[in-house]
Coordinates of C-alpha atoms in Angstrom, one line a residue:
Chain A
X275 CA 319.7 177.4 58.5
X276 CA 318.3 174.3 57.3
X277 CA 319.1 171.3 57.3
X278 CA 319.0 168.9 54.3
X279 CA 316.6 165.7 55.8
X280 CA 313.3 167.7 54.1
X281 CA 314.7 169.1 51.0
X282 CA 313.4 167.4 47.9
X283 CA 315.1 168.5 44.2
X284 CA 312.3 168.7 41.7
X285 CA 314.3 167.6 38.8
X286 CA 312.4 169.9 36.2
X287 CA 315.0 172.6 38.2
X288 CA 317.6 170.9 36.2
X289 CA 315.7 169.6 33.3
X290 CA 319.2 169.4 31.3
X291 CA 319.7 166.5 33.4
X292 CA 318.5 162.9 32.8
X293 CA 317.2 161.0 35.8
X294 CA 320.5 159.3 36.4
X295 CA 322.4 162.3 36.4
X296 CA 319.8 164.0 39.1
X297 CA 319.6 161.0 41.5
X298 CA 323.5 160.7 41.3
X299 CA 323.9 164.4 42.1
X300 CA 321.5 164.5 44.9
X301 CA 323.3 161.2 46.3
X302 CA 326.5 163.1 46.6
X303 CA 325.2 166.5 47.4
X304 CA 323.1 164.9 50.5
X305 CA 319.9 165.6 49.6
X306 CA 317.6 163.0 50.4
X307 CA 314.7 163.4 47.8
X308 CA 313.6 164.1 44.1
X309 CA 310.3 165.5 42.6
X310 CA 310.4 163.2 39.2
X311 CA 308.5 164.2 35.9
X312 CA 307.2 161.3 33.9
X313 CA 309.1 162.2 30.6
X314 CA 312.0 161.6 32.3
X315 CA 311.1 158.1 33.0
X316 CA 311.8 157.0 29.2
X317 CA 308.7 155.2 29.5
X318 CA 310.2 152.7 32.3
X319 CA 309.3 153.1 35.8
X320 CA 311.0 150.0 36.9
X321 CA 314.2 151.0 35.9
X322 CA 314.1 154.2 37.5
X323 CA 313.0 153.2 40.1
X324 CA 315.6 151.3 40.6
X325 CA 318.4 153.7 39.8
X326 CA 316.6 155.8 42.6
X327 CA 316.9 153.0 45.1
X328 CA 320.0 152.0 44.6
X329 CA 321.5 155.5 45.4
X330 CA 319.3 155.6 48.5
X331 CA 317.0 158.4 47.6
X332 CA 313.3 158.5 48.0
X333 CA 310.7 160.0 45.3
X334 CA 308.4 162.8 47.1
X335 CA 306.1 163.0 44.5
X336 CA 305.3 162.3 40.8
X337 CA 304.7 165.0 38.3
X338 CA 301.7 164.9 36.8
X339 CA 298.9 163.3 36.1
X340 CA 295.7 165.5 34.9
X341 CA 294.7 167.4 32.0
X342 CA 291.2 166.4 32.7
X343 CA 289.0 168.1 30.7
X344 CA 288.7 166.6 27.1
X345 CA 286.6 168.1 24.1
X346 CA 286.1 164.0 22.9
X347 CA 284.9 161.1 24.5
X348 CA 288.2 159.3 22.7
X349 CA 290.0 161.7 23.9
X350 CA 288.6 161.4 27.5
X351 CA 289.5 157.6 27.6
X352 CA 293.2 158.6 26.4
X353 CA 293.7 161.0 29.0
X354 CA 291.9 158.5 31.8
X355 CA 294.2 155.8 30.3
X356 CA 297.5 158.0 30.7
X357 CA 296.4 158.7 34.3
X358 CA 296.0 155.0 35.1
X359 CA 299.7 154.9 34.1
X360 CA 300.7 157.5 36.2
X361 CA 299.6 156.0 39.2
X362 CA 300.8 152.9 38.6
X363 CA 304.2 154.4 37.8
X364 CA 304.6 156.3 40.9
X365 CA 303.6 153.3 43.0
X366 CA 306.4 151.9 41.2
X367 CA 308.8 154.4 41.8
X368 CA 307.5 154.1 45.9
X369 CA 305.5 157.5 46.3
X370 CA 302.6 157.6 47.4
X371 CA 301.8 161.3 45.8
X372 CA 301.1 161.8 42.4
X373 CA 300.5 165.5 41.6
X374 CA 297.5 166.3 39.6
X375 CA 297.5 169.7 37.4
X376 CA 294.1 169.8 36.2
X377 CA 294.3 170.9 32.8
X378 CA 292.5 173.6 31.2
X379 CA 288.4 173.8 30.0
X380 CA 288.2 172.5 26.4
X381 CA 286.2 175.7 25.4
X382 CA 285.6 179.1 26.7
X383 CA 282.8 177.1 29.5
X384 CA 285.3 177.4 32.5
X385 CA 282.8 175.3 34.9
X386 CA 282.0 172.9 32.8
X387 CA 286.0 172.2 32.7
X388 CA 285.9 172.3 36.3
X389 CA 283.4 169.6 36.3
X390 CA 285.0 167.7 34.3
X391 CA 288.2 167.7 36.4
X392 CA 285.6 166.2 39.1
X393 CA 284.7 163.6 37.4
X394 CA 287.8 163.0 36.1
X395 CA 289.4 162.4 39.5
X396 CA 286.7 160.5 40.6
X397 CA 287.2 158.0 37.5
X398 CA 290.7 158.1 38.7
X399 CA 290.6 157.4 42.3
X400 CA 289.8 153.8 42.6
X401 CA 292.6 153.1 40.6
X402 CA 294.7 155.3 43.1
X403 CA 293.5 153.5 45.8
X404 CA 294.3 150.4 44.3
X405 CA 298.1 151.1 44.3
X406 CA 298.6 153.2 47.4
X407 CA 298.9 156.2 45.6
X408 CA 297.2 159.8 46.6
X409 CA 296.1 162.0 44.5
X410 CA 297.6 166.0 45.4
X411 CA 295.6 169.0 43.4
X412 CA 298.1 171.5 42.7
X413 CA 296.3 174.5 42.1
X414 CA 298.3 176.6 39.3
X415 CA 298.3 180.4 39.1
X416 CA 295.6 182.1 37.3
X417 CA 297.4 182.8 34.5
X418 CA 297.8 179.6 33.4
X419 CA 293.4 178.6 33.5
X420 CA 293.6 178.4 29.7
X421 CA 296.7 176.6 29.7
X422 CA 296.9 174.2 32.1
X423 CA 294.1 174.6 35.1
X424 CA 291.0 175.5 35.3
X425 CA 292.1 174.6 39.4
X426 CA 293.7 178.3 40.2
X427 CA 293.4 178.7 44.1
X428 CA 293.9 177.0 47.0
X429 CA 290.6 177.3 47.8
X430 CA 289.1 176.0 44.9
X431 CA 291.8 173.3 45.2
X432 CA 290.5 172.7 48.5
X433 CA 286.6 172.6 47.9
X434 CA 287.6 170.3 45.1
X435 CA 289.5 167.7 47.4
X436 CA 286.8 167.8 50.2
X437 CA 284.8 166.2 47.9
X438 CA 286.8 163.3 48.2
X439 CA 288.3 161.3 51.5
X440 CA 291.1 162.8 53.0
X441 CA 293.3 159.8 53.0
X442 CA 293.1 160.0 49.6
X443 CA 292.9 163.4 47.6
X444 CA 294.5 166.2 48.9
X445 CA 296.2 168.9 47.6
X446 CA 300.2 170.2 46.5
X447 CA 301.0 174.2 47.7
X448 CA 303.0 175.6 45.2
X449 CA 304.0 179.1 46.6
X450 CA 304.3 180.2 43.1
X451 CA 300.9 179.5 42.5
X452 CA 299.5 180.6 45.2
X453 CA 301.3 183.2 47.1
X454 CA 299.5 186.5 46.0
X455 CA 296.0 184.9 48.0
X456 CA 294.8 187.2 50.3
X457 CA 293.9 184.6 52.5
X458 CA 296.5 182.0 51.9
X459 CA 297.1 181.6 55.4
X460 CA 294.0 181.0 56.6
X461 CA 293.3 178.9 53.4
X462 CA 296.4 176.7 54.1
X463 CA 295.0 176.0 58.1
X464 CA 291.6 175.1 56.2
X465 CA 293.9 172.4 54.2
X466 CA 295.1 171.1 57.2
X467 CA 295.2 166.7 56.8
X468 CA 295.2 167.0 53.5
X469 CA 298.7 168.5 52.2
X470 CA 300.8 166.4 50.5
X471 CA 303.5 168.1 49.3
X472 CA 305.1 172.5 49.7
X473 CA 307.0 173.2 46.5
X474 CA 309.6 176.4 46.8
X475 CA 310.7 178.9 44.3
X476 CA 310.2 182.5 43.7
X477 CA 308.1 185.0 41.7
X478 CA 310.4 187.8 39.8
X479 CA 309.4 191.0 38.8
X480 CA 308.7 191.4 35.9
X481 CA 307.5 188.0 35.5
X482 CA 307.5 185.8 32.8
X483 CA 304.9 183.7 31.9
X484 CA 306.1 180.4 30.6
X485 CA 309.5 179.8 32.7
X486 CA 310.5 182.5 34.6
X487 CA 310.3 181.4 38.3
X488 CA 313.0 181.9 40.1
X489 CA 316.0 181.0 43.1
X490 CA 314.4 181.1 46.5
X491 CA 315.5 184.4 47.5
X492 CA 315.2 186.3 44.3
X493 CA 312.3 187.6 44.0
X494 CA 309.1 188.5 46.4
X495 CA 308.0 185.4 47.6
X496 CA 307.1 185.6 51.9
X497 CA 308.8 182.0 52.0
X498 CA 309.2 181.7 55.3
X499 CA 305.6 183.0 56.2
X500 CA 304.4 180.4 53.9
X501 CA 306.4 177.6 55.4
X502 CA 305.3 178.3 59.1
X503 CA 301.6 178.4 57.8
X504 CA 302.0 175.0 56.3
X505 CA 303.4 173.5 59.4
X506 CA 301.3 174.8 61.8
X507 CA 298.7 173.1 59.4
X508 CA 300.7 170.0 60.0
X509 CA 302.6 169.2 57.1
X510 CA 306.2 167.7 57.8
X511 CA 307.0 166.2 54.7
X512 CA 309.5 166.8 51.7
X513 CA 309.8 170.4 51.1
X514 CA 310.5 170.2 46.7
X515 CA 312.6 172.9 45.2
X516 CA 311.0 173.2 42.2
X517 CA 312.4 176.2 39.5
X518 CA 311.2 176.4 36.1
X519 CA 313.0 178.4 34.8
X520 CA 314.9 179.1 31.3
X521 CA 317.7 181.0 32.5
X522 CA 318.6 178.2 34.9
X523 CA 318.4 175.5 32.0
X524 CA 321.4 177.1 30.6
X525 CA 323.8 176.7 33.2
X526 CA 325.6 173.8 34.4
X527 CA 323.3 171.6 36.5
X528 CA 326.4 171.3 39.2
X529 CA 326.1 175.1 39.6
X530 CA 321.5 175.3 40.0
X531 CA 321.9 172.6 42.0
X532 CA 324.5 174.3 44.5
X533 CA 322.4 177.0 44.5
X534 CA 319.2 175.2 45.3
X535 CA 320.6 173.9 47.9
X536 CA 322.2 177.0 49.6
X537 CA 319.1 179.0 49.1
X538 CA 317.4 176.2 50.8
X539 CA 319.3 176.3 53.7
X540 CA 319.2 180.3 53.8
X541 CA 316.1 181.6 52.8
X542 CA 313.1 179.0 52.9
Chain B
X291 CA 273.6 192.1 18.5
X292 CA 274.4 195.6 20.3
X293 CA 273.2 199.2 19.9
X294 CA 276.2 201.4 20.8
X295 CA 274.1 203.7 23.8
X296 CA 276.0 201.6 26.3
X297 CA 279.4 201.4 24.7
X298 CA 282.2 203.2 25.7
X299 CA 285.9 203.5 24.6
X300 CA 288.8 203.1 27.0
X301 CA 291.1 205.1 25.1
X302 CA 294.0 202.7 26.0
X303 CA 292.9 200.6 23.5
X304 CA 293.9 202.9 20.7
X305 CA 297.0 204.3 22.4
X306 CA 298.4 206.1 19.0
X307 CA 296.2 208.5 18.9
X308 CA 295.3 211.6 21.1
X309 CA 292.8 212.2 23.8
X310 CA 291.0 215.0 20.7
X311 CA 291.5 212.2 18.2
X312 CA 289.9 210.0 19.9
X313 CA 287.0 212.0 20.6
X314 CA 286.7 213.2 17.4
X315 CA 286.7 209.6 15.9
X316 CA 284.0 208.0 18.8
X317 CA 281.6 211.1 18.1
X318 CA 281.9 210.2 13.8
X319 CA 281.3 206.9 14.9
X320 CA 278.5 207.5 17.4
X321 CA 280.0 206.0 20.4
X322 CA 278.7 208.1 23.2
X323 CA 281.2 207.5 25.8
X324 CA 284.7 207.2 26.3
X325 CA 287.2 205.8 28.8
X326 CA 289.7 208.5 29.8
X327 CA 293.3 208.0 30.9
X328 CA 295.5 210.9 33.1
X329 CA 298.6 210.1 31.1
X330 CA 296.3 211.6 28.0
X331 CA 295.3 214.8 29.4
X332 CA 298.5 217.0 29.3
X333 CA 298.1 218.2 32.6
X334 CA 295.1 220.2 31.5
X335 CA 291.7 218.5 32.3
X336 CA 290.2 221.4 31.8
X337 CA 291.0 221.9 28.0
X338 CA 290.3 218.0 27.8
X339 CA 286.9 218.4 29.4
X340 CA 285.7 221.2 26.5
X341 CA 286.8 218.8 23.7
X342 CA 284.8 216.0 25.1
X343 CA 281.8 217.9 26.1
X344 CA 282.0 219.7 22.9
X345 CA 282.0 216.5 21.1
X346 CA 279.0 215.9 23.0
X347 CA 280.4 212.6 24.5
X348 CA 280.9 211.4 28.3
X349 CA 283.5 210.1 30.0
X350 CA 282.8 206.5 31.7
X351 CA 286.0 207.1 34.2
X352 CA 288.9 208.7 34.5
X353 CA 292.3 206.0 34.9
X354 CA 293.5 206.0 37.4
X355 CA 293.7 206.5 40.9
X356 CA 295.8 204.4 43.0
X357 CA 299.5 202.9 44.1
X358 CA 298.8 203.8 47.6
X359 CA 301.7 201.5 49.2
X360 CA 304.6 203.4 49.6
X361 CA 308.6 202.5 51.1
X362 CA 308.8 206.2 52.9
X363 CA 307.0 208.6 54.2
X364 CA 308.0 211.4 51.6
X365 CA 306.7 209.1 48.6
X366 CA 303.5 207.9 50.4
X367 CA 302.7 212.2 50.2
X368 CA 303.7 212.3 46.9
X369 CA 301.2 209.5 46.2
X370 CA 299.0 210.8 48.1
X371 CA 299.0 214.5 46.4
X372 CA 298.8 213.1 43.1
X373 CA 295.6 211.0 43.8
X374 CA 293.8 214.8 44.9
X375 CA 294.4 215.9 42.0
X376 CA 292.8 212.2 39.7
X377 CA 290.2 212.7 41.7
X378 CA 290.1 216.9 41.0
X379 CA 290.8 215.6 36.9
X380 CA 287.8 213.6 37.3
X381 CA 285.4 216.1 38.8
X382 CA 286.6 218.3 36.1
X383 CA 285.9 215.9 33.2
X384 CA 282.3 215.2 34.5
X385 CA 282.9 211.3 35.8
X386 CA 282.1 210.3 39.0
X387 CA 284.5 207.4 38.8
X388 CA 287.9 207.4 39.3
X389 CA 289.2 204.1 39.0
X390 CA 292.0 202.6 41.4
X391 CA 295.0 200.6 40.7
X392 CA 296.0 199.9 43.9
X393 CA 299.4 199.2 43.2
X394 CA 302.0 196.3 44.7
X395 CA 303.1 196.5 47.5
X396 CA 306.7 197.9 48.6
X397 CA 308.0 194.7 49.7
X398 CA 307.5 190.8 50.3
X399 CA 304.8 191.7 52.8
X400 CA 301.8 191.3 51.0
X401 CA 299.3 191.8 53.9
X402 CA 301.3 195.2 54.9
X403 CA 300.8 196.4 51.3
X404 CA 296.9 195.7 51.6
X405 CA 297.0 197.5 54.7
X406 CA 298.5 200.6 53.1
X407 CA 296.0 200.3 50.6
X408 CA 292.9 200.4 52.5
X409 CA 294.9 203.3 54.7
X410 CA 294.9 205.3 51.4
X411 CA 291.5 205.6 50.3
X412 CA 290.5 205.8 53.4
X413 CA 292.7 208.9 53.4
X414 CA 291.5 209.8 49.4
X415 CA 288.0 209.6 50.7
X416 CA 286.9 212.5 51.7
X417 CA 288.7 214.8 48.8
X418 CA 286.4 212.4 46.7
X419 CA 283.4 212.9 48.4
X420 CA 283.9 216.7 48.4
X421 CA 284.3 216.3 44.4
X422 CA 281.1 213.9 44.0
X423 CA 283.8 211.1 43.1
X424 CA 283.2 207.8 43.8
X425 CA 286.5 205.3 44.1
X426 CA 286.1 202.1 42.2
X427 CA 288.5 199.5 43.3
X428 CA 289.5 197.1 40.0
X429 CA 291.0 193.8 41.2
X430 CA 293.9 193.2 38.9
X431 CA 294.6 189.6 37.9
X432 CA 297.1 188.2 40.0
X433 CA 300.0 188.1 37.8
X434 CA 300.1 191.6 38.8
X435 CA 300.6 191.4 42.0
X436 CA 304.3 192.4 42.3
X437 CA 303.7 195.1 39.5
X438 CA 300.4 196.8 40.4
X439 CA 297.8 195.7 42.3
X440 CA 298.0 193.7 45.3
X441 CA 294.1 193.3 45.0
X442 CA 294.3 190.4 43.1
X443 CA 290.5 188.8 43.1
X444 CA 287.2 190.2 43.0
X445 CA 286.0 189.1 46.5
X446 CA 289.2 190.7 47.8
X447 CA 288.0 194.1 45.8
X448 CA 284.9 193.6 47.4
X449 CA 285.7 193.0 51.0
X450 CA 288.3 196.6 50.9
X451 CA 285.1 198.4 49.2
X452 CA 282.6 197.4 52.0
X453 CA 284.3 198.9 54.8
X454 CA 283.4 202.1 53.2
X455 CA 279.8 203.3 52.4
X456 CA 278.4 201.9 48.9
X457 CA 277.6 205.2 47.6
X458 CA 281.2 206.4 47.9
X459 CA 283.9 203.4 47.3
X460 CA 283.1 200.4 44.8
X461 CA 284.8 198.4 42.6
X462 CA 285.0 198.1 38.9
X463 CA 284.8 194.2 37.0
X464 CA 287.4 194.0 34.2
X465 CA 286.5 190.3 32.3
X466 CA 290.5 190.0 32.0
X467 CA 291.4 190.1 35.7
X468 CA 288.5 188.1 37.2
X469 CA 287.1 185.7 34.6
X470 CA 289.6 182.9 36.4
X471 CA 287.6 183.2 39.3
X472 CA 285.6 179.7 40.5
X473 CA 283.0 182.0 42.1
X474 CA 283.0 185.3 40.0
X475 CA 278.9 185.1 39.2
X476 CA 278.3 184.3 43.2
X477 CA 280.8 187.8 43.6
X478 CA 279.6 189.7 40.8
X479 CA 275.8 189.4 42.6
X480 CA 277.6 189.9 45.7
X481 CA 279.2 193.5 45.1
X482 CA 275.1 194.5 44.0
X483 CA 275.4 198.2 44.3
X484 CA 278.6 198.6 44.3
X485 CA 279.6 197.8 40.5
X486 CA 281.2 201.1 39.3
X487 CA 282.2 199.6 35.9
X488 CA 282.6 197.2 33.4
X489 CA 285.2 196.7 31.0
X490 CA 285.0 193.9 28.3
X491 CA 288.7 192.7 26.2
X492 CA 289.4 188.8 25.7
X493 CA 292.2 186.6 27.4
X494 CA 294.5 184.4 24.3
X495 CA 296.3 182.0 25.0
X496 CA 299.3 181.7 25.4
X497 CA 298.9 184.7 27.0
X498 CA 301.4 187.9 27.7
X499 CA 301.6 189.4 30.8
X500 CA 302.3 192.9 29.6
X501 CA 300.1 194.1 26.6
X502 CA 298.5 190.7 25.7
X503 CA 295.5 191.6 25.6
X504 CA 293.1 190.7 22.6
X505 CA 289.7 191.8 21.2
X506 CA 286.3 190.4 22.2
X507 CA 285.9 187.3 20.6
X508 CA 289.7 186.3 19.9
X509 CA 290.0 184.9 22.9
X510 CA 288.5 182.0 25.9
X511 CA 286.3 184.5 28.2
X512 CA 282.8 184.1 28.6
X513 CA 281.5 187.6 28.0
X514 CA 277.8 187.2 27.6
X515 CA 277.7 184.9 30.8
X516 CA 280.0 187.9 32.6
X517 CA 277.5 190.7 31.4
X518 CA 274.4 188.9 32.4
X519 CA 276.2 188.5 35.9
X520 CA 277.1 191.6 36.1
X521 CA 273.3 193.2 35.0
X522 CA 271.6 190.7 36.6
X523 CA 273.3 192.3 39.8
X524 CA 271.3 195.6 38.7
X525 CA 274.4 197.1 36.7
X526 CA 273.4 199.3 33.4
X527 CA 276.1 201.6 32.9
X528 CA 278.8 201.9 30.1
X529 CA 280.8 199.0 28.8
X530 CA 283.8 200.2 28.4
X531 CA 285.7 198.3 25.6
X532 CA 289.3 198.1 27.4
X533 CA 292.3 196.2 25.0
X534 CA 296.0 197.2 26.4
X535 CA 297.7 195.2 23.3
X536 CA 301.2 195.9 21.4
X537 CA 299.5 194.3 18.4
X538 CA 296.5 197.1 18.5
X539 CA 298.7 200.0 19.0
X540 CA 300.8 199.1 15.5
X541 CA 297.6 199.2 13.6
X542 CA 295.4 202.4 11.9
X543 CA 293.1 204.0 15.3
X544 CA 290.6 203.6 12.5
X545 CA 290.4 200.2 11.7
X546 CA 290.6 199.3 15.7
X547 CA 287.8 201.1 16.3
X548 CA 285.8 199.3 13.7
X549 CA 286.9 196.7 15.1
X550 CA 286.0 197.4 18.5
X551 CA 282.5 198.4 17.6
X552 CA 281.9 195.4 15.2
X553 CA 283.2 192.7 18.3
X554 CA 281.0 195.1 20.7
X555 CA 277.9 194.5 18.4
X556 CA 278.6 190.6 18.2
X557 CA 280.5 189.5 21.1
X558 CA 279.3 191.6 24.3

């Protein structure tokens, strides 16, 4: 059984909560850290951060800055300028992770996206560096490169990050994402220095695209194999429960978050 | 824009209609070559072998082979009887390619399930031989990997097909399950010799996991940069036009048809 010190909610798992509502339910539940998305924020960092604070809790990471790839050149400078204010709002709310989902190709030219997402980062990273903030690539699952990354492996993740100092750019293992590798393990020693953050949940059969992730423990997800490979590569930070998932947006956050944390304990 | 000599028909894509009426409709329409699946044949390949031949039409490959992991004993037999016989089905239709859907694996253990796999063709393999059969491993895309295949990427496909000789075990490329791949050109040249097939559809998005499948040119895939790939590594066989969608099956076999030959002409 686990014990809570690692265990990090990523508040999407109870998006029918505000911020407020998350940070006091993880103060009284004991568990020591959130995953925060930035439309929760309503657009001020400060006062979350705050709120956070003041209940004690730490922020493990920042969801998401990305979405490289842009079919304009105004459209490029928007997206840059978003970023900018994604790193400056996690250095507000005192991570030093922000989690970067790539964003799909703007046309059917899936390595032009993916350079692109290069550049993009590499626009980005001074400005990281400036506020203390590391950039993590989470690599999504491949059925989501039209959607929302172009990035759909570890190992591209990985090859992608290299390019870049490991102080700085590493990347976010999402088991969801990445479970089905064939050489995950082997993939998550060659990460080793450079994880910055191990996001739980589990893959159902039959899946569901959109939101259909699921409880740790309910579906087929080798959580445990993935865990040990991550800390033999040297990770020992914040492990974030994070569930999208429809069904659990319908029930009472009291009840997902009980459950998070019980599966935590139990089965990751 | 396309002459049809290469085309073929998967006969998935037009579902409502028979294995005869789908022969009879590809020989009005002068598409030499059609995709056959076991679920079609009624048990008798035989009979299904006259109508084709008689048609004056090949088959490209016989669907499918495969689901070699298995939770007892008993059922790994079963599995193991039935894939004699695809390969027997496709001796008798006149393919030498029997393609495999490997199938998931019986539980969490993903590595155990790849080991069953490559444990059952080795055990198919020399049925096949005997029948002049040769097994072509398709990588599905990795949202399948809980449902059937737990050969998820192309250099996965490609490392289980090279520990058996290239004249009997290779792998067929489907655009839909491998076109997410950072490195799928650097594979495709990589399997040289080994490409048993080709099959051509288009990835929309959103996408649906199940039958979402859409006609060339509907969707993001590259398919002239796949098909250069794929010839440039010394491939000239069939393209087998391959569209598992609800949408398709609702319409007149007719018009899909026409369709698929008009999007093979332009799009391939």
């Amino acid at each position: 059984m686990n014990d809570l010190r690692r265990l990090s909610l990523n508040q999407i798992t109870i998006d029918q909560w505000s911020l407020a509502e998350v940070v006091e339910a993880c103060a009284g539940a004991g568990v020591p850290s959130i995953g925060v998305w930035r439309h929760k924020l309503d657009g001020d960092a400060a006062a979350a951060a705050h709120v956070v604070r003041d209940a004690g809790l730490r922020v493990s990471s920042l969801c998401r800055g990305g979405f490289f790839a842009a079919a304009t050149e105004a459209e490029r400078r928007e997206r840059d300028d978003d970023n900018r204010r994604a790193v400056e709002e996690a250095a507000e709310l005192g991570t030093d992770v922000l989690v970067l989902v790539c964003g799909p190709a703007s046309g059917r030219d899936l390595a032009a996206g993916r350079a692109q997402v290069a550049e993009g980062i590499e626009r980005l990273l001074p400005h990281a560096i400036d506020h203390g903030v590391r950039l993590g690539i989470e690599p999504l699952h491949p059925m989501f490169v039209s959607e929302r990354s172009v990035v759909c492996s570890l190992g591209e993740a990985s090859d992608l990050a290299e390019r870049f100092d490991a102080a700085q750019v590493g990347v976010v293992i999402d088991v969801y994402h990445v479970f089905w590798e064939a050489g995950v393990e082997r993939q998550i020693e060659h990460v080793r220095g450079r994880i910055l953050g191990f996001h739980v949940c589990d893959w159902v059969t039959p899946t569901n695209v959109l939101a259909g992730r699921a409880m740790m423990g309910d579906g087929v997800i080798d959580l445990r194999r993935l865990r040990a490979a991550v800390e033999r590569a040297g990770y020992d930070g914040p492990i974030e429960v994070e569930v999208i998932s429809e069904e659990l947006r319908q029930r009472p956050g009291e009840e997902v978050l009980s459950l998070a944390i019980d599966r935590y304990r139990a089965e990751v």
